[in-house]
Tab-separated table of C-alpha atoms and ligand atoms in Angstrom:
chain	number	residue	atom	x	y	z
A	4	UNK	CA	0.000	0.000	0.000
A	5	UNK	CA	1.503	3.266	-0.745
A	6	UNK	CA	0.828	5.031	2.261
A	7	UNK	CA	2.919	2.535	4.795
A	8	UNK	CA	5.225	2.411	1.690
A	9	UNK	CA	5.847	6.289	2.048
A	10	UNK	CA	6.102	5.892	6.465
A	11	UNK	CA	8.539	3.139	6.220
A	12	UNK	CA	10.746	5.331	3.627
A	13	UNK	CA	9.649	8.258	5.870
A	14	UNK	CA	11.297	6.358	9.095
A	15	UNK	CA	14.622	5.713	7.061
A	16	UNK	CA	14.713	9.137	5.640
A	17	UNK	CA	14.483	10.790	9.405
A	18	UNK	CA	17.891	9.184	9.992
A	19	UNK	CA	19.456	10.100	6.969
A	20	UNK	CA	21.310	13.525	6.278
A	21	UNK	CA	19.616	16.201	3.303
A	22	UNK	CA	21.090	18.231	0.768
A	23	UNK	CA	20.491	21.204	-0.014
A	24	UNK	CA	17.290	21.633	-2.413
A	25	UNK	CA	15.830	24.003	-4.501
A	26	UNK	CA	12.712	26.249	-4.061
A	27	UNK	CA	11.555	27.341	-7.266
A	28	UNK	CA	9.055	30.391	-7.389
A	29	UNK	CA	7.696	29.495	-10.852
A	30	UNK	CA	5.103	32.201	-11.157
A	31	UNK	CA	4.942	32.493	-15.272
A	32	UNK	CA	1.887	31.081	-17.276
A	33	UNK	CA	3.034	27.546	-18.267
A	34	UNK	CA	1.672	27.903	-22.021
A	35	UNK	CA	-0.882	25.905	-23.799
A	36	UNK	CA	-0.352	22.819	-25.740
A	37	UNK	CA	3.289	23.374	-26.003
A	38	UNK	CA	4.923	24.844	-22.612
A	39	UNK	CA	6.874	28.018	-22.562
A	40	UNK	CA	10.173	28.659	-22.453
A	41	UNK	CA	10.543	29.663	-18.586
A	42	UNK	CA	8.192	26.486	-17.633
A	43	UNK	CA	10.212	24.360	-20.420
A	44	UNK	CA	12.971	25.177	-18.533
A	45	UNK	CA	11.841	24.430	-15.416
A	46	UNK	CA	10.897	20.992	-16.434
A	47	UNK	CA	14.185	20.163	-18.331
A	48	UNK	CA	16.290	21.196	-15.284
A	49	UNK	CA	13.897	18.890	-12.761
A	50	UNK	CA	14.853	16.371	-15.171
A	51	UNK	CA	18.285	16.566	-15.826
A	52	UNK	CA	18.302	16.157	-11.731
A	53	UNK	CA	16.736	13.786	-10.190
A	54	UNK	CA	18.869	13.835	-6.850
A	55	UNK	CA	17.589	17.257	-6.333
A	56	UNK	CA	14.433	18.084	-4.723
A	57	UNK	CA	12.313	20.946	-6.270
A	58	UNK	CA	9.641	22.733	-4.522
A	59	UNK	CA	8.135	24.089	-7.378
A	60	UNK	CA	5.587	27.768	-6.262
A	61	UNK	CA	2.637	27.528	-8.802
A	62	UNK	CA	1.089	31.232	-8.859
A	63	UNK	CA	-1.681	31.339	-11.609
A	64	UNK	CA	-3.293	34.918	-10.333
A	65	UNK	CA	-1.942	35.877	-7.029
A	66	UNK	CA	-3.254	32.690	-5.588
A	67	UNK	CA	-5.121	29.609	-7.365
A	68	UNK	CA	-8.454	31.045	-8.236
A	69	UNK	CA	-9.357	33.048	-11.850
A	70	UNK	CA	-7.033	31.635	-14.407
A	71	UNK	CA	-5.883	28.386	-12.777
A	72	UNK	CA	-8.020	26.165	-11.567
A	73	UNK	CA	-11.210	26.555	-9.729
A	74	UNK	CA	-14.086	25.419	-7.798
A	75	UNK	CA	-16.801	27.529	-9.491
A	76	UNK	CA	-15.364	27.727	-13.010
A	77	UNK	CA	-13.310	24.718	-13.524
A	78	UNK	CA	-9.636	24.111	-14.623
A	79	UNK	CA	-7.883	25.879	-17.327
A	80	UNK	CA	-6.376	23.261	-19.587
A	81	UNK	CA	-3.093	25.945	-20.325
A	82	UNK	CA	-2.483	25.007	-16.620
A	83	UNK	CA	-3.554	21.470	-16.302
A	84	UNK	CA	-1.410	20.571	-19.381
A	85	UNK	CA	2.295	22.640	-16.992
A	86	UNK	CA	1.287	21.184	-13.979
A	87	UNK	CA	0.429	17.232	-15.237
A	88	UNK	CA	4.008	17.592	-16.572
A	89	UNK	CA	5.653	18.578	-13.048
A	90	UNK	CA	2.963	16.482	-11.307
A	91	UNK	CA	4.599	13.293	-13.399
A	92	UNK	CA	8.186	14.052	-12.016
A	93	UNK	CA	9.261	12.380	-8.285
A	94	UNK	CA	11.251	15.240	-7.670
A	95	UNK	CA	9.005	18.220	-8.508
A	96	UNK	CA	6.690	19.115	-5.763
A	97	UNK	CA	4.478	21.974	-6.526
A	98	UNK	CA	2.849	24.265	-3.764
A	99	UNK	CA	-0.020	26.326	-4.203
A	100	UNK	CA	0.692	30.099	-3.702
A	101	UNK	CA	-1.434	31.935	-0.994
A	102	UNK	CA	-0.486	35.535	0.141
A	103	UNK	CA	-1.363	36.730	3.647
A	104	UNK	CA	-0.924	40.095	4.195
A	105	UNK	CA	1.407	39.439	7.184
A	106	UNK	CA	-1.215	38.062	9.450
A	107	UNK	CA	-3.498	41.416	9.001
A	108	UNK	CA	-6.726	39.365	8.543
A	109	UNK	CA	-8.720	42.891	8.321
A	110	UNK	CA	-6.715	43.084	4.571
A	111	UNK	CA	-6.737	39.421	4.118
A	112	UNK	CA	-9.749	37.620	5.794
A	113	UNK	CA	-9.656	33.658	7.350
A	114	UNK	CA	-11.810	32.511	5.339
A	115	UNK	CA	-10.041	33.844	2.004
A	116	UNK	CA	-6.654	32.223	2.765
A	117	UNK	CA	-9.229	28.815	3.559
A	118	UNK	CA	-10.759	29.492	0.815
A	119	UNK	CA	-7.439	29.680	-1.532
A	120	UNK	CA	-6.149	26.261	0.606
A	121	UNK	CA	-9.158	24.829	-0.456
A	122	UNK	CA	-9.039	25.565	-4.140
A	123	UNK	CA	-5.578	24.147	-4.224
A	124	UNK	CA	-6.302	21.028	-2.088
A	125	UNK	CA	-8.949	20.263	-4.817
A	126	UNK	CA	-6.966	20.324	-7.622
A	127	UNK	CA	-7.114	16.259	-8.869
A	128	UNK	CA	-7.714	15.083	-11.940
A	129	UNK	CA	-8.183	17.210	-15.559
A	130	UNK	CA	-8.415	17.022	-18.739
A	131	UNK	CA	-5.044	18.417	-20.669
A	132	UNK	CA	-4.779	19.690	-24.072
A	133	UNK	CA	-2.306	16.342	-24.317
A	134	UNK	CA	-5.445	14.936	-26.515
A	135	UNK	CA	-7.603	15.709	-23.938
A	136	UNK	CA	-6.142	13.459	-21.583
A	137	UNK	CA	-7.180	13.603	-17.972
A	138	UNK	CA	-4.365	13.892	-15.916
A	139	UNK	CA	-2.841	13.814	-12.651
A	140	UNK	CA	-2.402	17.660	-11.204
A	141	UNK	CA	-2.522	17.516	-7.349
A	142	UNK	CA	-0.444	20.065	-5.929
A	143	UNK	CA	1.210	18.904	-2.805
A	144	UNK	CA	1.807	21.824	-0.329
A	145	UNK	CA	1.074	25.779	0.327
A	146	UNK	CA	3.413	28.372	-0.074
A	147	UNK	CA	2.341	31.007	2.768
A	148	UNK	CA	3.261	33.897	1.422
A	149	UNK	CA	3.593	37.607	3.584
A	150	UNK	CA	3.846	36.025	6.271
A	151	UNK	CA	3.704	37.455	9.642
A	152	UNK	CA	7.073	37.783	11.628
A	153	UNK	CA	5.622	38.404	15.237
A	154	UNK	CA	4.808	35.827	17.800
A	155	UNK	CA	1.615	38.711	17.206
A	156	UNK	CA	0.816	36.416	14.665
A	157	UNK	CA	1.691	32.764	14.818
A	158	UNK	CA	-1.632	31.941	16.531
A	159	UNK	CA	-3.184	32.287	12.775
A	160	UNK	CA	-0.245	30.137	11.412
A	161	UNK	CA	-0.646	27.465	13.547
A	162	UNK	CA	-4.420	27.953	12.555
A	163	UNK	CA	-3.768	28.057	8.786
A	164	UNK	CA	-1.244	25.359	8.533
A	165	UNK	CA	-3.109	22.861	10.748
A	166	UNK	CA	-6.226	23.962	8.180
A	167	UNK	CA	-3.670	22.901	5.653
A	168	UNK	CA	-3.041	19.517	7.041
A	169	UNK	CA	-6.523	18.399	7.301
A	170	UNK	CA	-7.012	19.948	4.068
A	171	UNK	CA	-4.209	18.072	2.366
A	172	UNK	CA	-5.157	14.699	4.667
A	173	UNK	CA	-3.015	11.689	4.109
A	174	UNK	CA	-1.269	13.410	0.596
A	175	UNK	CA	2.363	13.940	1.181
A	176	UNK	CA	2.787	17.934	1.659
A	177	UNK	CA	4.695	20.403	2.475
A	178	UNK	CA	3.961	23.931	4.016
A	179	UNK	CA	6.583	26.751	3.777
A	180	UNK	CA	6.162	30.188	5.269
A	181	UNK	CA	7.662	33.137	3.534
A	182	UNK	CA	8.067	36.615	6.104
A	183	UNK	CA	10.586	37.325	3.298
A	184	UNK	CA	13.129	38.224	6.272
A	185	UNK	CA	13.703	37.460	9.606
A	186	UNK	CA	11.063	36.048	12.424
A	187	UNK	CA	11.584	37.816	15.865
A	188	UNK	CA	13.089	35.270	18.134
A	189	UNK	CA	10.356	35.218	19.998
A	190	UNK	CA	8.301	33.766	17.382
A	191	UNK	CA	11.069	31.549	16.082
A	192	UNK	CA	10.167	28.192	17.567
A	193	UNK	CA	6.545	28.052	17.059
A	194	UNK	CA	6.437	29.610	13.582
A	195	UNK	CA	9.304	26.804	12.476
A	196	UNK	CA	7.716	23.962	14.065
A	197	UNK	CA	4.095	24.429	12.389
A	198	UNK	CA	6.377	23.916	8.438
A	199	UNK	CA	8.781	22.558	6.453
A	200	UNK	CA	11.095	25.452	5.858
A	201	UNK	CA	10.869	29.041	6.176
A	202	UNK	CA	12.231	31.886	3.954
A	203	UNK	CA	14.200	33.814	6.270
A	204	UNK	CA	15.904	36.032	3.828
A	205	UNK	CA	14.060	37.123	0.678
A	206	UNK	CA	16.881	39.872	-1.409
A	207	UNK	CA	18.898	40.978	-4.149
A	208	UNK	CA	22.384	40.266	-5.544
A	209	UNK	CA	22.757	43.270	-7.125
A	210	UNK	CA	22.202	46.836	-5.663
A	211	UNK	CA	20.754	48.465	-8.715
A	212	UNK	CA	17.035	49.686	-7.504
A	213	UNK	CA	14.382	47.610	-9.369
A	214	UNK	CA	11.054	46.199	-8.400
A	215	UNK	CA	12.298	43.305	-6.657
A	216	UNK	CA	14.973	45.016	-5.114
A	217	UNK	CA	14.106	48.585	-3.323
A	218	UNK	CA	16.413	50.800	-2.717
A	219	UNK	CA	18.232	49.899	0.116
A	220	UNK	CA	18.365	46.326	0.038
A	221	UNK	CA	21.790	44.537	1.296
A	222	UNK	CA	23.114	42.464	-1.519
A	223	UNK	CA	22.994	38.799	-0.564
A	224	UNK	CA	26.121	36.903	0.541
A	225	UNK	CA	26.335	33.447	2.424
A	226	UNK	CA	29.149	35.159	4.197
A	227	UNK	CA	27.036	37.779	5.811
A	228	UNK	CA	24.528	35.604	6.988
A	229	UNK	CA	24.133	34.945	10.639
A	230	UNK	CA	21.595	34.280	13.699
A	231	UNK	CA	19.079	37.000	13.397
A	232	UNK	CA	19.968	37.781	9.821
A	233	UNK	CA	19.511	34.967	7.431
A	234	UNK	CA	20.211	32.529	9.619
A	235	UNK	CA	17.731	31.145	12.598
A	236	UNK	CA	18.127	32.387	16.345
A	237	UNK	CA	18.653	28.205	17.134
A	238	UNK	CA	20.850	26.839	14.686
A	239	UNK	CA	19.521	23.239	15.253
A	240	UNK	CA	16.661	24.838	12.666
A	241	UNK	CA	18.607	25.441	9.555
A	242	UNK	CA	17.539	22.308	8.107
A	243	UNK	CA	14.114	24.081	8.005
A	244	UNK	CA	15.497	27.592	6.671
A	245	UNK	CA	15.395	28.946	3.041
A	246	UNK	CA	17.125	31.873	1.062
A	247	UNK	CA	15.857	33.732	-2.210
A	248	UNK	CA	18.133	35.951	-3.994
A	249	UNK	CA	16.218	37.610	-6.936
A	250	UNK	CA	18.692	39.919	-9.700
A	251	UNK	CA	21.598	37.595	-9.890
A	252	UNK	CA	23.358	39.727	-12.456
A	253	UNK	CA	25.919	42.039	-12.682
A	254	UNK	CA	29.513	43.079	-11.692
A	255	UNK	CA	31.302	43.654	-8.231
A	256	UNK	CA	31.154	40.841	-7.554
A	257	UNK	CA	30.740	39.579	-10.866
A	258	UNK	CA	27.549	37.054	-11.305
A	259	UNK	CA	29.181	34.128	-12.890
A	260	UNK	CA	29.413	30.432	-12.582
A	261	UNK	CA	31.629	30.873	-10.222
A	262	UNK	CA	30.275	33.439	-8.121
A	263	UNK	CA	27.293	31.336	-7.859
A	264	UNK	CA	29.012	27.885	-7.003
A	265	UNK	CA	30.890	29.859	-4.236
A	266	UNK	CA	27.846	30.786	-2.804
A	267	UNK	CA	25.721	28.193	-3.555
A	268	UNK	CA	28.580	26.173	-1.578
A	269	UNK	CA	28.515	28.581	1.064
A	270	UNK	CA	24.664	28.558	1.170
A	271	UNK	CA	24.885	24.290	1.289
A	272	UNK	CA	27.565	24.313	3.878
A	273	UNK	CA	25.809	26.661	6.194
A	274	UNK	CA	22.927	23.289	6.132
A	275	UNK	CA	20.033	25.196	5.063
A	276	UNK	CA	16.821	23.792	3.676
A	277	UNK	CA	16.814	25.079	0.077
A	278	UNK	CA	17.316	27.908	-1.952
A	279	UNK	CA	16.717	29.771	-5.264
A	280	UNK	CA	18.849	32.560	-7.718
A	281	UNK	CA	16.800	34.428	-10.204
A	282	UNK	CA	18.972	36.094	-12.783
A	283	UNK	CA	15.805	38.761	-13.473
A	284	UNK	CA	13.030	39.534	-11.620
A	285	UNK	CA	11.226	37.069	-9.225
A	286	UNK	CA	9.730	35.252	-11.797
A	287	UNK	CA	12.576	34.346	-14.887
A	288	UNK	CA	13.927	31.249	-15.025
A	289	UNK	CA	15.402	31.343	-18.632
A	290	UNK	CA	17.681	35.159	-18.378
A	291	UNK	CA	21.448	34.478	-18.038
A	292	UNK	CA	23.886	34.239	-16.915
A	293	UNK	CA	22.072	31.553	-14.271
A	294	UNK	CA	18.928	30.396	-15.986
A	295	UNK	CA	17.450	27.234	-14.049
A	296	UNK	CA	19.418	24.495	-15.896
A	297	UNK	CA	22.891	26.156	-14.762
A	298	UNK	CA	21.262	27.126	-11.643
A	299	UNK	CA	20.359	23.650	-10.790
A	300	UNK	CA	23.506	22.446	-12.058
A	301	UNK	CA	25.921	24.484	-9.906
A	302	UNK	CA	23.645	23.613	-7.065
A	303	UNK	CA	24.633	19.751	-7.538
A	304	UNK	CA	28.083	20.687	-8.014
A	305	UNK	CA	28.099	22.409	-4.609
A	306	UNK	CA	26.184	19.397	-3.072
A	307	UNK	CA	28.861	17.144	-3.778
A	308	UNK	CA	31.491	19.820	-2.480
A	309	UNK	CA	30.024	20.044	1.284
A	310	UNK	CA	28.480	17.721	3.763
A	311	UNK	CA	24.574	17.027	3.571
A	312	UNK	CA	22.513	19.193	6.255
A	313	UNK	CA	21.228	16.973	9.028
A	314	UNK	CA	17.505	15.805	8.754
A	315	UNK	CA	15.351	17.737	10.818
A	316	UNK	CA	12.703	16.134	13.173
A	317	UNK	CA	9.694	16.200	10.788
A	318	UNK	CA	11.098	16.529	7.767
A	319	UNK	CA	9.914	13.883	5.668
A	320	UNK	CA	8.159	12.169	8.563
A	321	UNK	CA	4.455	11.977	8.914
A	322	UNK	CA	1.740	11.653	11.409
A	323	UNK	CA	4.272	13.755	14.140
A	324	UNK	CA	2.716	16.961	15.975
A	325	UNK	CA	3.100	19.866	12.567
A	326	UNK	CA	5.425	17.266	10.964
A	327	UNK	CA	4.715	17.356	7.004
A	328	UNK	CA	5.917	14.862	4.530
A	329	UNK	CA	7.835	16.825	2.246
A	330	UNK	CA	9.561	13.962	0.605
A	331	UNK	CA	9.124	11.544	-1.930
A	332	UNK	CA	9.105	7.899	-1.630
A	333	UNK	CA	12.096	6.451	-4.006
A	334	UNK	CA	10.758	4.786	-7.150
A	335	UNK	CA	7.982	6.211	-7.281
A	336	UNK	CA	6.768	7.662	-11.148
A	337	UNK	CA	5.363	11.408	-10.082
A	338	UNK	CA	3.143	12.160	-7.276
A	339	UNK	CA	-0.335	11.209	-6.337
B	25	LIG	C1	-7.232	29.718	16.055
B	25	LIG	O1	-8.185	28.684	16.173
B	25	LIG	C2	-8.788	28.630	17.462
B	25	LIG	C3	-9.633	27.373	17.521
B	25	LIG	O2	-10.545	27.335	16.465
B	25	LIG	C4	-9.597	29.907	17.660
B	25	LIG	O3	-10.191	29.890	18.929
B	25	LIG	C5	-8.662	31.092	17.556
B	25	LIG	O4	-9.402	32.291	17.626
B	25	LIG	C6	-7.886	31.061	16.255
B	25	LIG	N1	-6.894	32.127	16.289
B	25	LIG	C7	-6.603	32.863	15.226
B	25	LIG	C8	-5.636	33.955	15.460
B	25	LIG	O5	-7.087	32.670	14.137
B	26	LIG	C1	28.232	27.532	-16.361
B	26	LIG	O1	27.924	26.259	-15.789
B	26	LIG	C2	27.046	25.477	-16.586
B	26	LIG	C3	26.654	24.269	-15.763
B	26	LIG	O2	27.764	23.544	-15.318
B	26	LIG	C4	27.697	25.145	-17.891
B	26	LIG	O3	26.828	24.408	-18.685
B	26	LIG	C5	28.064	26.439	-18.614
B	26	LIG	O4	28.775	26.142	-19.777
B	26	LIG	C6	28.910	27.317	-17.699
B	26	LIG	N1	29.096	28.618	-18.356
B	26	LIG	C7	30.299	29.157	-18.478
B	26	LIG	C8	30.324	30.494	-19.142
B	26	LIG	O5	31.309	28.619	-18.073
């Protein structure tokens, strides 16, 4: 049965160490009967490696509802056709994008972030422009984004992601919170124990002002991170803790190959969860000089250079306290 097939490999996997993996905000429009070029990409690169885990953000229109798929009006086939494809790979796991206003539920109600959990949970079976196949597109886990940083807040976050467990019942899932910077300490333990990672630094590589990147912003470096910036108050929770560096481009330093393996080791060797470069804005994955292919590439390289992070209670285990099961069993063709 595949459900005790998944615990046992669960069990094993919660003695094991984990490399660093990837967290892919993929928040272009997948394309209709023949995928476009930033979701091609994506796919090759998944492909090309399947010792890498990709979380893989779907974002159709700020959330799941209007052009993706949805309860009242049904699944758009332009995204049934993307996500069958990633939904076929073991090592892609898409989450559903929600934003949450920082825990301000007067500007973003309960019951529209349930309501958003809900759309994604529902997602199952479609027909694809693939000859009007019906296929597979379960997502398997919520992105959180805007989410609050204050132990203010982590009463609704325990809230939303327990909401997201039932939701998601006995699927594997994953649940990652993105404050886009830092949680007060105070908050620290709760907030990491109710997910599977959290993005503690969301920033720039380059300094140049753009959308992504306000002026202001400190451009990212492994070496600069530390407890309280980047890095988690308790360092026994870096397995859980993500970076996103958006505007990889540029001189001083230079963003080359190997700029990026340097950090990318630096980011591995530090044991953090997973991690993501975009050469552009937040949503490119095909702009030089690290579209997702070399991206995912250097990221093996630097695998292989430093030791694996240590597995983190939860991670990949189910049926424990907020534990998710962000992993996939081995041998397994795509998710279900
Ligand atoms: C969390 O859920 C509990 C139990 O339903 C409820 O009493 C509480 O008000 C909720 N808190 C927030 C902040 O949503
Ligand atoms: C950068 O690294 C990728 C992946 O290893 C490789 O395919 C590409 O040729 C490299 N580019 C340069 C300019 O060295």
């Amino acid at each position: 049965m595949k459900l005790l097939h998944y615990l046992t490999t669960a069990a094993a996997l919660s003695t094991s160490t984990l490399a660093l993996d990837v967290l892919l905000p993929l928040y272009t429009y997948p394309g209709g009967t023949t995928s476009l070029p930033d979701w091609q990409a994506a796919v090759d690169a998944i492909k090309a490696n399947p010792t890498i885990h990709f979380y893989v953000i779907l974002n159709p229109n700020n959330g799941p509802t209007g052009s993706g798929c949805d309860l009242t009006y049904g699944c758009n086939r332009d995204w049934t056709t993307g996500i069958a494809k990633l939904t076929a790979l073991p090592n892609a796991q898409t989450l559903g994008y929600v934003y949450t206003r920082y825990g301000d539920t007067a500007q973003r109600s309960v019951a529209a972030i349930k309501a958003d959990i809900n759309n994604w949970a529902a997602w199952a079976t479609a027909p694809t422009w693939d000859a009007a196949v019906t296929a597979n597109i379960k997502v398997h886990g919520i992105f959180f984004d805007e989410t609050g940083p204050t132990a203010a807040t982590t009463a609704l976050y325990r809230n939303l992601t327990t909401y997201a467990r039932s939701t998601f019942g006995a699927r594997a899932y994953a649940t990652v919170l993105n404050p886009g910077g830092q949680v007060d300490r105070n908050a620290e333990a709760a907030l990491f124990s109710y997910c599977s990672a959290i993005v503690l630094q969301e920033t720039c590589w380059t300094s140049a002002v753009s959308t992504d990147c306000p002026a202001g912003t400190v451009p990212f470096s492994y070496a600069a991170l530390k407890a309280g910036s980047g890095l988690p108050y308790d360092a026994g929770l870096r397995g859980k803790t993500s970076v996103l560096v958006h505007q990889f481009h540029g001189a001083a330093p230079t963003a080359d190959n190997a700029t990026l393996l340097a950090q990318l080791k630096g980011v591995a060797g530090l044991g953090l969860h997973s991690t993501y470069f975009t050469s552009a804005d937040w949503s490119r994955t095909t702009v030089a000089p690290a579209p997702v292919g070399v991206f995912a590439a250097l990221l093996k390289q630097a695998r292989s250079a430093v030791a694996a992070r240590s597995a983190v209670p939860g991670e990949g285990a189910e049926g424990v306290g907020f534990a998710d099961s962000t992993r996939q069993w081995v041998g397994k063709p795509g998710w279900d």
